[in-house]
CSV table of N, CA and C in Angstrom, one decimal:
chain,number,residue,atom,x,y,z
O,241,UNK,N,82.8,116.6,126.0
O,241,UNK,CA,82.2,117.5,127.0
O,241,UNK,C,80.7,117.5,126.7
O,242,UNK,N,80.1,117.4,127.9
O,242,UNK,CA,78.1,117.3,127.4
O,242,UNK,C,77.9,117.1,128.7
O,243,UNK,N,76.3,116.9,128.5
O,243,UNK,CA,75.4,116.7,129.3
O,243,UNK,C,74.2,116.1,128.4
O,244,UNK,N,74.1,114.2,128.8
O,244,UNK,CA,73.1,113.7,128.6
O,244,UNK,C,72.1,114.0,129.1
O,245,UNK,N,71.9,114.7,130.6
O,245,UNK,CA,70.6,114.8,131.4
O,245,UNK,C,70.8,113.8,132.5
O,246,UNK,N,69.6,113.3,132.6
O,246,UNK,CA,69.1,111.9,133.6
O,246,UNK,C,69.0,110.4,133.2
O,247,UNK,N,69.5,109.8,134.5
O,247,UNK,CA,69.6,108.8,133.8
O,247,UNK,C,69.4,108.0,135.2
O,248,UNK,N,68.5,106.9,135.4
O,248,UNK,CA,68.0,106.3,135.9
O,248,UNK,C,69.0,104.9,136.9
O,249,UNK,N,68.3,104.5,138.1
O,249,UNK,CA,70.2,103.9,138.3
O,249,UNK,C,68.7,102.4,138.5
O,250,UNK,N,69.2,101.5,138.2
O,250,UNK,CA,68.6,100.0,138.3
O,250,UNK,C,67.2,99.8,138.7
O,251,UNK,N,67.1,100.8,140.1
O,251,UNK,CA,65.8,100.6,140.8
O,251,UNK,C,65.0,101.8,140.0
O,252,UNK,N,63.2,101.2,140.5
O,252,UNK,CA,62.2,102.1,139.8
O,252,UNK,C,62.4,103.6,140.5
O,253,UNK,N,62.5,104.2,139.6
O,253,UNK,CA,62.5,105.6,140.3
O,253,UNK,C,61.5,106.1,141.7
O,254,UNK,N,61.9,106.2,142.7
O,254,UNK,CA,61.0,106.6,143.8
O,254,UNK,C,61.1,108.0,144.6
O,255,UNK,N,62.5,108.5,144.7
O,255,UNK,CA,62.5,110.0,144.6
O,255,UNK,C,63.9,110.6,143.9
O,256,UNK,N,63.7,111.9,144.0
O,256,UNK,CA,65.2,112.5,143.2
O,256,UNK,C,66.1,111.8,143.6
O,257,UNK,N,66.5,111.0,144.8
O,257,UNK,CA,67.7,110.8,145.4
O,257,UNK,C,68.2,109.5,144.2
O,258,UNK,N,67.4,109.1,143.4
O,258,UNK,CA,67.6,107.8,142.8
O,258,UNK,C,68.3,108.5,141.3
O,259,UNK,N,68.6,109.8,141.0
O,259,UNK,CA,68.7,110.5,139.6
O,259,UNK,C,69.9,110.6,139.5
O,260,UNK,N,70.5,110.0,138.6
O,260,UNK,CA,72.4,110.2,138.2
O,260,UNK,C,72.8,111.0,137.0
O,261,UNK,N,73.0,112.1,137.3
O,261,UNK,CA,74.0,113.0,136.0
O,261,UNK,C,75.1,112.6,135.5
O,262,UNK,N,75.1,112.8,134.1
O,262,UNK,CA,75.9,112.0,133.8
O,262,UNK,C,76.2,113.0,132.2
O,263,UNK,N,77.5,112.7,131.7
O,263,UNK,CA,77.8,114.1,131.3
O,263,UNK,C,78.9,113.4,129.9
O,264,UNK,N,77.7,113.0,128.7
O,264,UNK,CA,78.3,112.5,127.5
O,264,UNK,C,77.9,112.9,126.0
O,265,UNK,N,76.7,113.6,126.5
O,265,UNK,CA,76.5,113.7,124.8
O,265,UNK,C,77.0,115.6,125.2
O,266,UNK,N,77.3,116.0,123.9
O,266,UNK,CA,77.6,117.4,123.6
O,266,UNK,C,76.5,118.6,123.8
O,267,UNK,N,76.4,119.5,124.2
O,267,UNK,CA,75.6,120.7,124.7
O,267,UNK,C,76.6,121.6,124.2
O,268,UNK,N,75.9,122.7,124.2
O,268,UNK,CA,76.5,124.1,124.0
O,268,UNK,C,77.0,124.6,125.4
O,269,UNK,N,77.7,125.9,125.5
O,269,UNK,CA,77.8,126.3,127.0
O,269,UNK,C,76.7,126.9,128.0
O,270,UNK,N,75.8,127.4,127.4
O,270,UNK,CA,74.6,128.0,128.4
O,270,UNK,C,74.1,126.6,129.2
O,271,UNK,N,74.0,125.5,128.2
O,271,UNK,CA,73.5,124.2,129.0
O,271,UNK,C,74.0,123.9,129.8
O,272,UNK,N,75.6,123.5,129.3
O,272,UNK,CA,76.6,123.5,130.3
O,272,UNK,C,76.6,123.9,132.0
O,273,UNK,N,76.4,125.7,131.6
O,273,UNK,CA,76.0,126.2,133.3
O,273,UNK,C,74.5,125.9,133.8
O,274,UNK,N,73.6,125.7,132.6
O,274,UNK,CA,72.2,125.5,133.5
O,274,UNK,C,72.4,124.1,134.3
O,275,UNK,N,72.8,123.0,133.1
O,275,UNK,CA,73.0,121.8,134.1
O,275,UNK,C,73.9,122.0,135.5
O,276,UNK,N,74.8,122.5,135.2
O,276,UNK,CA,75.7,122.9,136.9
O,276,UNK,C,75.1,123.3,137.9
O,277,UNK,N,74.3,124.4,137.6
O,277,UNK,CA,73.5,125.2,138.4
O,277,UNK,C,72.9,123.9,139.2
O,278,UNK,N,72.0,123.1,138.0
O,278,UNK,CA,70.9,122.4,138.8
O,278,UNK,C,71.6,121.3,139.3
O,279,UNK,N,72.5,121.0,138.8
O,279,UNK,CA,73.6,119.6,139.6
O,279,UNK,C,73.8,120.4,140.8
O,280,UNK,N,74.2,121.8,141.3
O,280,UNK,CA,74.6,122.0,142.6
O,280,UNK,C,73.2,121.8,143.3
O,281,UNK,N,71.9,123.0,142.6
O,281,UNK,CA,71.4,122.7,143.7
O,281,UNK,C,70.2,121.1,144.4
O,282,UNK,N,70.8,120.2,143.1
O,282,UNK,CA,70.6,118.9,144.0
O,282,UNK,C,71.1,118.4,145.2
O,283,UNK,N,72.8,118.7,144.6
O,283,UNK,CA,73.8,118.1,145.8
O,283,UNK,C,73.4,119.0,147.0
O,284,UNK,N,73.0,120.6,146.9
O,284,UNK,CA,72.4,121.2,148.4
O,284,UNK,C,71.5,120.7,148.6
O,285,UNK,N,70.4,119.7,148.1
O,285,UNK,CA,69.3,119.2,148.2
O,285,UNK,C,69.7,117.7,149.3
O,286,UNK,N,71.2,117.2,149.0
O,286,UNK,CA,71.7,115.9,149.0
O,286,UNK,C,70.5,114.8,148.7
O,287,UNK,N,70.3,115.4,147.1
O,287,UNK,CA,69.4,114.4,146.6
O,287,UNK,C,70.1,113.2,145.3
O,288,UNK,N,71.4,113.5,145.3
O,288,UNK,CA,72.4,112.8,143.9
O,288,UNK,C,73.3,111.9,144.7
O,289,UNK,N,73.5,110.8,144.0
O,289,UNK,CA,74.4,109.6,144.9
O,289,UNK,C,75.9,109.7,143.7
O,290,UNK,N,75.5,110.1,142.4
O,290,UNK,CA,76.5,110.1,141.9
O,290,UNK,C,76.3,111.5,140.8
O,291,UNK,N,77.3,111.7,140.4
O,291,UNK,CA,77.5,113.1,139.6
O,291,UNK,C,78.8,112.9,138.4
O,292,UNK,N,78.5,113.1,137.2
O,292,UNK,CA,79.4,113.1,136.5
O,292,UNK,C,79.5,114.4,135.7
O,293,UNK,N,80.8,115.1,135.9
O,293,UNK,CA,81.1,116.2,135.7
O,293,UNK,C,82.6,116.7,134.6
O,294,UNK,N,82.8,115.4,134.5
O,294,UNK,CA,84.1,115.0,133.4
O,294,UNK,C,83.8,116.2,132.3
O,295,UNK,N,85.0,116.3,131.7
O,295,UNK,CA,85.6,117.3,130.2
O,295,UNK,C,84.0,118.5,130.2
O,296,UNK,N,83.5,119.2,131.0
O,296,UNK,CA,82.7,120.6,131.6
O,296,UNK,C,83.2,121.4,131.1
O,297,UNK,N,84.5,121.9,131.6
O,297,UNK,CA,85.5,123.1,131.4
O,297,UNK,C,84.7,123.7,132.4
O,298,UNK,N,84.8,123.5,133.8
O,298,UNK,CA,83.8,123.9,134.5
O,298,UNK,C,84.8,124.9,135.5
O,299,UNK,N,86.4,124.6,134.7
O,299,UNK,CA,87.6,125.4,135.7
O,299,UNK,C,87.1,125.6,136.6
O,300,UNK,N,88.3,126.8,137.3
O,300,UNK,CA,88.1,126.9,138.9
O,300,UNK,C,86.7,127.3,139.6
O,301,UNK,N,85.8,128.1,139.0
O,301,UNK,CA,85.0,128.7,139.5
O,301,UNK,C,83.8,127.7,139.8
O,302,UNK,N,83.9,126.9,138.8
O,302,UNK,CA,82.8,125.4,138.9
O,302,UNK,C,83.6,124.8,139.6
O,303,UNK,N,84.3,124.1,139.6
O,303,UNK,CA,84.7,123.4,140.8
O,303,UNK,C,84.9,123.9,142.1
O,304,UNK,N,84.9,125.2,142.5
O,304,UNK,CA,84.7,125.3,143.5
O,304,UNK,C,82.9,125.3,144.3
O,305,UNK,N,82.4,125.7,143.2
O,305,UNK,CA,81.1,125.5,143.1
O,305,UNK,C,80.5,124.1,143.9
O,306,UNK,N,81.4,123.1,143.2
O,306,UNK,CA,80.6,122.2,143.6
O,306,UNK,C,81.4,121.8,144.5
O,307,UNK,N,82.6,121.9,145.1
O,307,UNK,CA,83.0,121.6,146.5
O,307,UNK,C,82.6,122.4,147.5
O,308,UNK,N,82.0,123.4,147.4
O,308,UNK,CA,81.0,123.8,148.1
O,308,UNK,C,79.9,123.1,148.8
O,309,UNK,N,79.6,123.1,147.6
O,309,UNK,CA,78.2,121.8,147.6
O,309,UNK,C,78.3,120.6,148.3
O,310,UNK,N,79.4,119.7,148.1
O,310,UNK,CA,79.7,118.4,148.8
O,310,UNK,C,80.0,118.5,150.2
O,311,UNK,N,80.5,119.8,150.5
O,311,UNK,CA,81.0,120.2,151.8
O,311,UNK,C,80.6,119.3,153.2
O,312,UNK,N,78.8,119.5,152.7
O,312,UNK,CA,78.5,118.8,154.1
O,312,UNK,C,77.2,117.4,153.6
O,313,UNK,N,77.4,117.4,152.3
O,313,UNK,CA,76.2,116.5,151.5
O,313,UNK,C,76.7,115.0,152.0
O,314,UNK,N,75.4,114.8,151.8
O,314,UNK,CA,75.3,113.2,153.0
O,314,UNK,C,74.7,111.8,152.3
O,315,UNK,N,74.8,112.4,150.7
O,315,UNK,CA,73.9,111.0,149.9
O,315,UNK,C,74.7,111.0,149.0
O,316,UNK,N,76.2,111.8,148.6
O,316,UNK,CA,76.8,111.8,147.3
O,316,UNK,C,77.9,110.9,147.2
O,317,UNK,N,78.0,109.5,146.5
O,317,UNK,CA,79.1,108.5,146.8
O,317,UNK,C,80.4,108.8,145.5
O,318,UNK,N,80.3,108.9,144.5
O,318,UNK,CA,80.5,109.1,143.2
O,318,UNK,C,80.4,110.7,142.6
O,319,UNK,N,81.8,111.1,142.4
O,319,UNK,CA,81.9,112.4,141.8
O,319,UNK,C,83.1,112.6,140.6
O,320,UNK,N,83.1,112.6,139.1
O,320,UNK,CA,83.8,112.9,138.6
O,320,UNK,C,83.6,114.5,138.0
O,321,UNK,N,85.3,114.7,138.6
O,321,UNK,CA,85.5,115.8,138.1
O,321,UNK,C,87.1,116.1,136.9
O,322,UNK,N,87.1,114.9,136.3
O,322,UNK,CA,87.9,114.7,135.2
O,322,UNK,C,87.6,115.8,134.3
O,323,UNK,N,89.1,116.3,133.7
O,323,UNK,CA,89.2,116.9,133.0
O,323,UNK,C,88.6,118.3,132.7
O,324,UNK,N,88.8,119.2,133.9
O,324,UNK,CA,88.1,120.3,133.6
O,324,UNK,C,88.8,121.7,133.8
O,325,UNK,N,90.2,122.0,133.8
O,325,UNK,CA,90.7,122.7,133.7
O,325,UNK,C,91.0,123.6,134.7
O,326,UNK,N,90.7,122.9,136.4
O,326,UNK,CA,90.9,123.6,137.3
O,326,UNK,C,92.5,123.7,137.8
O,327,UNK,N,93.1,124.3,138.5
O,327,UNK,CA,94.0,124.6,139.7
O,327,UNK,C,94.4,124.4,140.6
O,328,UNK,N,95.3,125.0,141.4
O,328,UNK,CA,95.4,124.7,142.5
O,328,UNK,C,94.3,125.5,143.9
O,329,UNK,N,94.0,126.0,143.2
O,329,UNK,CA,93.2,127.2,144.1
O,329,UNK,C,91.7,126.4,144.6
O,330,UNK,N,90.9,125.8,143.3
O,330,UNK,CA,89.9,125.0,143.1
O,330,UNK,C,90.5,123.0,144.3
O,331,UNK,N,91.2,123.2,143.4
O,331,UNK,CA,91.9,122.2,144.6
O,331,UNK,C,92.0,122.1,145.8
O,332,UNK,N,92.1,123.6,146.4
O,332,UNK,CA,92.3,123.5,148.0
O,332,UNK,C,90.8,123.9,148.3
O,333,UNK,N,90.0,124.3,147.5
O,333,UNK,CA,88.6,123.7,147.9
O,333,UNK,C,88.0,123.0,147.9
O,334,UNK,N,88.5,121.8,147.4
O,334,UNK,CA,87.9,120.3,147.2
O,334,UNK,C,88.6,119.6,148.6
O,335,UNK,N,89.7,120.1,148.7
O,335,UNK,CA,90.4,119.7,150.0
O,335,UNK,C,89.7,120.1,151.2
O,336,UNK,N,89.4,120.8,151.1
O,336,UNK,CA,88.5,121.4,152.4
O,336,UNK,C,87.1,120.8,152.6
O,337,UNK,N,86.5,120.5,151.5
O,337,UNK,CA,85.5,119.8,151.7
O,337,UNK,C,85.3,118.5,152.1
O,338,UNK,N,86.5,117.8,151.5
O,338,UNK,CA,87.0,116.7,151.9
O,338,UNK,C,87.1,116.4,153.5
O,339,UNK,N,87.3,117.2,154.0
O,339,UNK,CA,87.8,117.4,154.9
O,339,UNK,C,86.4,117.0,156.2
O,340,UNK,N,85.6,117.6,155.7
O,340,UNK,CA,84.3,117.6,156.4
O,340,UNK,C,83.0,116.5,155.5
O,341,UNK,N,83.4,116.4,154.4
O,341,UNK,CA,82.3,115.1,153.4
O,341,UNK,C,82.8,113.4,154.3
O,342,UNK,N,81.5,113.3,154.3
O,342,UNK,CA,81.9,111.6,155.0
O,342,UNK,C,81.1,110.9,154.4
O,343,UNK,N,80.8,110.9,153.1
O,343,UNK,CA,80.1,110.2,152.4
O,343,UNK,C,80.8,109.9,150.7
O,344,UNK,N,81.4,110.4,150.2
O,344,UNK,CA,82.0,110.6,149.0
O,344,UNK,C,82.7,109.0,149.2
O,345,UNK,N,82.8,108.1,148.0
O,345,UNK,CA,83.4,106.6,148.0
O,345,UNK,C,84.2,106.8,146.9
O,346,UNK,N,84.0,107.6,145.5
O,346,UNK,CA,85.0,107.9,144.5
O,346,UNK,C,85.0,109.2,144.0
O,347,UNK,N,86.6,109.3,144.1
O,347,UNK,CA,86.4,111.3,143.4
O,347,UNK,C,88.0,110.8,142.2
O,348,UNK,N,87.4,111.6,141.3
O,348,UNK,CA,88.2,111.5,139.5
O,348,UNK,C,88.6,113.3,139.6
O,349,UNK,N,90.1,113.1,139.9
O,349,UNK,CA,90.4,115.0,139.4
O,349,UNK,C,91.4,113.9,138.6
O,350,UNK,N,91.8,113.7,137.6
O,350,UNK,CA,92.6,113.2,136.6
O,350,UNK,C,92.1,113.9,135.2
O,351,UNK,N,93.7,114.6,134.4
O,351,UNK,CA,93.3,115.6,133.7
O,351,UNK,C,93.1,117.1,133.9
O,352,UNK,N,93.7,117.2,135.4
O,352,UNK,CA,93.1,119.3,135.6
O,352,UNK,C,94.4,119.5,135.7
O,353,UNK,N,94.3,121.0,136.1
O,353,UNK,CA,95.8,121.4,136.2
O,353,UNK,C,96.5,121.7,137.9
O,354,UNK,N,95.9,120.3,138.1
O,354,UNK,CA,96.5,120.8,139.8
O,354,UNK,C,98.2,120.7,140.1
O,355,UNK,N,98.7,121.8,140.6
O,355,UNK,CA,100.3,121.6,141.0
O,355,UNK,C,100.8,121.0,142.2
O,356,UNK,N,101.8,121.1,142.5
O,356,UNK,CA,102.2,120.7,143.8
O,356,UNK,C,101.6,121.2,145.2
O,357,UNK,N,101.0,122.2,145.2
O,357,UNK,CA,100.1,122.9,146.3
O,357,UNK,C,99.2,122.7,146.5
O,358,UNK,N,98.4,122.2,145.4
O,358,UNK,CA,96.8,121.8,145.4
O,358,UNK,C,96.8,120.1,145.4
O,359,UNK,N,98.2,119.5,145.2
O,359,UNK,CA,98.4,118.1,145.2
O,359,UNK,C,98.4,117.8,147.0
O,360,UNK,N,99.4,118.9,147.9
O,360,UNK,CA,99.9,118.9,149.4
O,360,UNK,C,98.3,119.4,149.5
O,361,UNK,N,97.8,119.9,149.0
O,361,UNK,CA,96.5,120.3,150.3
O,361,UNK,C,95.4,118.9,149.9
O,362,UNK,N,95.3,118.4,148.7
O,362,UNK,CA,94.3,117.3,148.6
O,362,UNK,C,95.0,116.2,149.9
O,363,UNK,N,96.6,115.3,149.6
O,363,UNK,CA,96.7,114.6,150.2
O,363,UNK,C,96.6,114.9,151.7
O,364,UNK,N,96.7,116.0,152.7
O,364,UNK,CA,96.7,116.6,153.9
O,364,UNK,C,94.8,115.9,153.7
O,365,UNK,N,94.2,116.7,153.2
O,365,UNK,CA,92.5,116.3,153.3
O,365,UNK,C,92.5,114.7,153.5
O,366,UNK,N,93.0,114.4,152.4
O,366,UNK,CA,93.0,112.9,152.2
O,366,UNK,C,93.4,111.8,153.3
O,367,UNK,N,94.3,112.9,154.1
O,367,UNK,CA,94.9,111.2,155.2
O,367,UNK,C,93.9,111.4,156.5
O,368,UNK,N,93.0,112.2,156.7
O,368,UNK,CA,92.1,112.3,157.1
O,368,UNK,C,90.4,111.8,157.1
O,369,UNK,N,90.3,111.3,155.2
O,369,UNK,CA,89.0,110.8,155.3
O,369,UNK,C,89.5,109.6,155.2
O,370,UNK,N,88.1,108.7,155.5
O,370,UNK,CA,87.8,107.4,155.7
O,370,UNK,C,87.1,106.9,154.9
O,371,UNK,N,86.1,107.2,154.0
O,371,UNK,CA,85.3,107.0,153.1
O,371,UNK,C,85.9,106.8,151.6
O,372,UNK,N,86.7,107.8,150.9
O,372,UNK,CA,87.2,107.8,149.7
O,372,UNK,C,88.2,106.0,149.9
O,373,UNK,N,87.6,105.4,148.5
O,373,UNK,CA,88.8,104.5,148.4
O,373,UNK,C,89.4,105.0,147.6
């Protein structure tokens, strides 16, 4: 669980939209939420093409947080949300975003605690988008 910060994707940096979070070295928890905080309000920015949000412990309340955020975001291809202890509840908020994101190419919930209700509301989102492979 961490937060390395920033991390640069091939090309020379020319604006925020080129900045990838990415979430490997160890932090305490205050970091934890400040990084969230500022990972959402990029994705309200839709200034992040990719976001890595793996082993956070960012449970339901952070995950809903940031399917909020993806809702209607138009630059974010790449989202892992591996291993963070959310639900079904956080689940059918990611479903609903899904629902209306037409930009997302890979989403990682592998490792949470979603059940069979938050499995029926992702796949319902799911046969609907065109974007996710």
């Amino acid at each position: 669980k961490g937060v390395s910060g920033v991390k640069l994707n091939e090309q020379p940096l020319a604006t925020v939209s080129d900045v990838t979070y990415d979430s490997r070295v160890p932090v305490n928890n205050s970091s934890e939420r400040l990084f969230l905080s500022d990972a959402i309000r990029f994705l309200q920015a839709g200034k992040l093409e990719e976001l890595d949000l793996s082993r956070m412990e960012l449970r339901d309340e952070g995950a809903v947080r940031v399917a909020d955020a993806i809702r209607h975001d138009t630059k974010l291809r790449f989202l892992n949300l591996g291993y963070n202890e959310f639900n079904d509840d956080a689940a059918g908020s990611l479903a609903a975003a899904l629902r209306t994101n037409t930009t997302l190419e890979y989403l990682n919930l592998r490792g949470n605690r979603i059940g069979p209700r938050g499995a029926e509301e992702l796949a319902a989102a799911l046969s609907g988008n065109t974007t996710l492979q």
